[in-house]
Coordinates of N, CA and C in Angstrom, one line a residue:
M1 N 0.8 -1.2 0.2 CA 0.0 0.0 0.0 C 0.9 1.3 0.0
L2 N 1.9 1.2 0.6 CA 2.8 2.4 0.9 C 3.9 2.2 0.0
K3 N 4.3 1.1 -0.7 CA 5.6 1.1 -1.4 C 5.7 2.0 -2.4
G4 N 6.8 2.7 -2.4 CA 7.3 3.5 -3.3 C 6.7 4.9 -2.9
K5 N 6.0 5.4 -2.1 CA 5.5 6.8 -1.6 C 7.0 7.0 -0.7
V6 N 6.7 8.2 -0.6 CA 7.9 9.2 0.0 C 7.5 9.3 1.5
G7 N 8.2 9.3 2.5 CA 7.9 9.7 4.0 C 9.1 10.2 4.5
A8 N 8.7 11.1 5.4 CA 9.7 11.6 6.1 C 9.5 11.6 7.7
S9 N 10.2 10.9 8.5 CA 10.1 11.1 10.1 C 10.1 12.5 10.9
V10 N 9.3 12.7 11.4 CA 9.3 14.0 12.3 C 8.9 13.8 13.4
V11 N 9.8 14.0 14.7 CA 9.5 13.8 16.1 C 9.5 14.8 16.8
S12 N 8.8 15.2 17.9 CA 8.8 16.1 19.0 C 8.7 15.2 20.4
A13 N 9.6 15.7 21.4 CA 9.4 14.9 22.3 C 9.7 15.8 23.7
R14 N 9.4 15.6 24.7 CA 9.8 16.2 25.9 C 11.3 16.1 26.3
R15 N 11.6 14.9 26.2 CA 12.8 14.8 26.5 C 13.5 13.3 26.2
A16 N 13.4 12.2 27.0 CA 13.8 10.9 26.3 C 13.1 10.4 25.1
G17 N 13.5 9.4 24.2 CA 12.8 8.6 23.4 C 12.7 9.2 21.9
S18 N 13.4 10.4 21.8 CA 13.0 10.8 20.6 C 13.9 10.1 19.1
T19 N 15.3 9.8 19.4 CA 15.9 9.1 18.5 C 15.4 7.8 18.5
F20 N 14.7 7.2 19.3 CA 14.4 5.9 18.9 C 13.1 5.7 18.3
T21 N 12.3 6.9 18.9 CA 10.9 7.0 17.9 C 11.4 7.6 16.5
Y22 N 12.5 8.1 16.4 CA 12.6 8.3 14.7 C 13.0 7.4 14.1
S23 N 13.9 6.4 14.8 CA 14.3 5.1 14.3 C 13.2 4.2 13.9
A24 N 12.4 4.1 14.9 CA 11.1 3.2 14.8 C 10.2 3.7 13.4
I25 N 10.3 4.6 13.2 CA 9.4 5.1 12.3 C 10.4 5.2 10.8
N26 N 11.6 5.0 10.8 CA 12.4 4.9 9.6 C 12.2 3.2 9.2
F27 N 12.1 2.4 10.7 CA 12.2 1.1 10.3 C 11.0 0.5 9.6
F28 N 10.0 1.3 10.2 CA 8.6 1.1 9.2 C 8.5 1.7 7.9
F29 N 9.0 2.5 7.6 CA 9.3 2.9 6.1 C 10.0 2.0 5.4
G30 N 11.1 1.5 6.1 CA 11.7 0.9 5.3 C 10.9 -0.8 4.9
I31 N 10.5 -1.1 6.1 CA 9.7 -2.3 6.0 C 8.8 -2.3 4.9
A32 N 8.2 -1.0 4.6 CA 6.9 -0.8 3.7 C 7.6 -0.6 2.3
E33 N 8.7 -0.5 2.2 CA 9.3 -0.2 1.0 C 9.2 1.1 0.3
M34 N 9.1 2.3 1.6 CA 9.2 3.5 1.2 C 10.2 4.2 0.8
I35 N 10.1 5.3 0.1 CA 11.6 6.2 0.0 C 11.3 7.2 0.9
I36 N 12.7 7.1 1.7 CA 12.9 7.9 3.2 C 13.4 9.5 2.9
C37 N 13.0 10.3 3.0 CA 13.5 11.8 2.6 C 14.4 12.1 4.2
S38 N 15.5 12.6 3.8 CA 16.3 13.0 5.2 C 16.6 14.6 5.4
S39 N 17.0 14.8 6.3 CA 17.6 16.3 6.2 C 19.0 16.3 6.8
N40 N 19.7 17.5 7.0 CA 20.8 17.5 7.6 C 21.3 16.9 9.0
Y41 N 20.3 16.8 9.8 CA 20.2 16.1 11.0 C 18.9 15.3 11.1
W42 N 18.8 14.5 12.5 CA 17.5 13.8 12.8 C 16.4 14.8 12.9
N43 N 15.3 14.4 12.0 CA 14.1 15.2 12.3 C 13.5 15.3 13.7
L44 N 14.0 15.9 14.2 CA 13.2 16.2 15.7 C 13.5 17.4 16.4
T45 N 12.7 17.5 17.4 CA 13.0 18.8 18.0 C 12.3 18.5 19.8
L46 N 12.8 19.0 20.5 CA 12.5 18.8 22.1 C 11.8 20.0 22.5
S47 N 10.9 19.6 23.2 CA 9.9 20.6 23.7 C 8.7 19.8 24.7
R48 N 8.4 21.1 25.7 CA 7.4 20.6 26.9 C 6.1 21.0 26.4
D49 N 6.3 22.6 26.5 CA 5.0 23.2 26.4 C 4.7 23.7 24.7
P50 N 3.3 24.0 24.6 CA 3.1 24.7 23.5 C 4.1 25.7 23.3
G51 N 4.3 25.8 21.9 CA 5.3 27.0 21.5 C 6.9 26.5 21.7
D52 N 7.1 25.6 22.4 CA 8.7 25.5 22.7 C 9.2 25.2 21.5
V53 N 8.6 24.5 20.3 CA 9.0 24.1 19.2 C 9.8 25.4 18.6
Q54 N 9.1 26.5 18.5 CA 9.5 27.5 17.9 C 10.6 28.1 18.4
K55 N 11.2 27.7 19.7 CA 12.2 28.2 20.5 C 13.3 27.3 20.2
D56 N 13.2 26.1 19.5 CA 14.4 25.3 19.0 C 14.9 25.5 17.7
A57 N 15.8 26.5 17.9 CA 16.5 26.9 16.3 C 17.1 25.9 15.6
E58 N 17.7 24.9 16.1 CA 18.6 23.8 15.4 C 17.3 23.0 14.9
G59 N 16.1 22.5 15.6 CA 15.3 21.8 15.1 C 14.5 22.2 13.9
I60 N 14.2 23.7 14.0 CA 13.5 24.5 13.1 C 14.4 24.6 11.8
Q61 N 15.8 24.6 12.0 CA 16.7 24.5 10.7 C 16.5 23.1 10.2
T62 N 16.5 22.4 10.8 CA 16.7 20.8 10.2 C 15.2 20.6 9.8
F63 N 14.1 20.9 10.3 CA 12.8 20.8 9.6 C 12.7 21.7 7.8
Q64 N 13.4 22.9 8.1 CA 13.3 23.5 7.0 C 14.2 23.1 5.9
T65 N 15.4 22.2 6.2 CA 15.9 21.5 5.1 C 15.5 20.5 4.9
L66 N 14.5 20.0 5.9 CA 13.6 18.4 5.3 C 12.8 19.2 4.2
G67 N 12.0 20.0 4.5 CA 11.1 20.5 3.3 C 11.9 20.8 2.2
K68 N 12.9 21.5 1.8 CA 13.5 21.7 1.0 C 14.0 20.3 0.2
N69 N 14.6 19.3 1.1 CA 14.8 18.1 0.4 C 13.4 17.4 0.0
M70 N 12.5 17.6 0.7 CA 11.3 16.9 0.3 C 10.7 17.3 -1.0
A71 N 10.6 18.8 -1.1 CA 10.3 19.1 -2.7 C 11.0 18.8 -3.5
K72 N 12.4 18.5 -3.4 CA 13.6 18.1 -4.5 C 13.1 16.8 -4.8
L73 N 13.0 15.9 -4.0 CA 12.7 14.5 -3.8 C 11.2 14.2 -4.6
L74 N 10.4 15.0 -4.2 CA 9.0 14.9 -5.0 C 8.9 15.0 -6.3
K75 N 9.8 16.4 -6.7 CA 10.0 16.6 -8.0 C 10.5 15.2 -8.8
Q76 N 11.8 14.6 -8.2 CA 12.2 13.6 -9.1 C 11.3 12.2 -9.0
V77 N 10.6 12.0 -7.9 CA 9.6 10.8 -8.0 C 8.6 10.8 -8.8
R78 N 8.1 12.0 -9.3 CA 7.0 12.0 -10.4 C 7.2 11.0 -11.4

């Protein structure tokens, strides 16, 4: 059902478990034979309260790079 589709893991966590969650999502994408889009770092941010994501400059930069990479990849996959 998802074979050949493009996916990107995006994780937001308070503290622990973000890298494991990121990996687990990518494992699922691999088993489903999906094309995985990546960024310049793990697609995750650390946050506790609403609005905290906007304070994570590194996370925002990673998501912006992911968006650019996703746009390029989707053009190539068409």
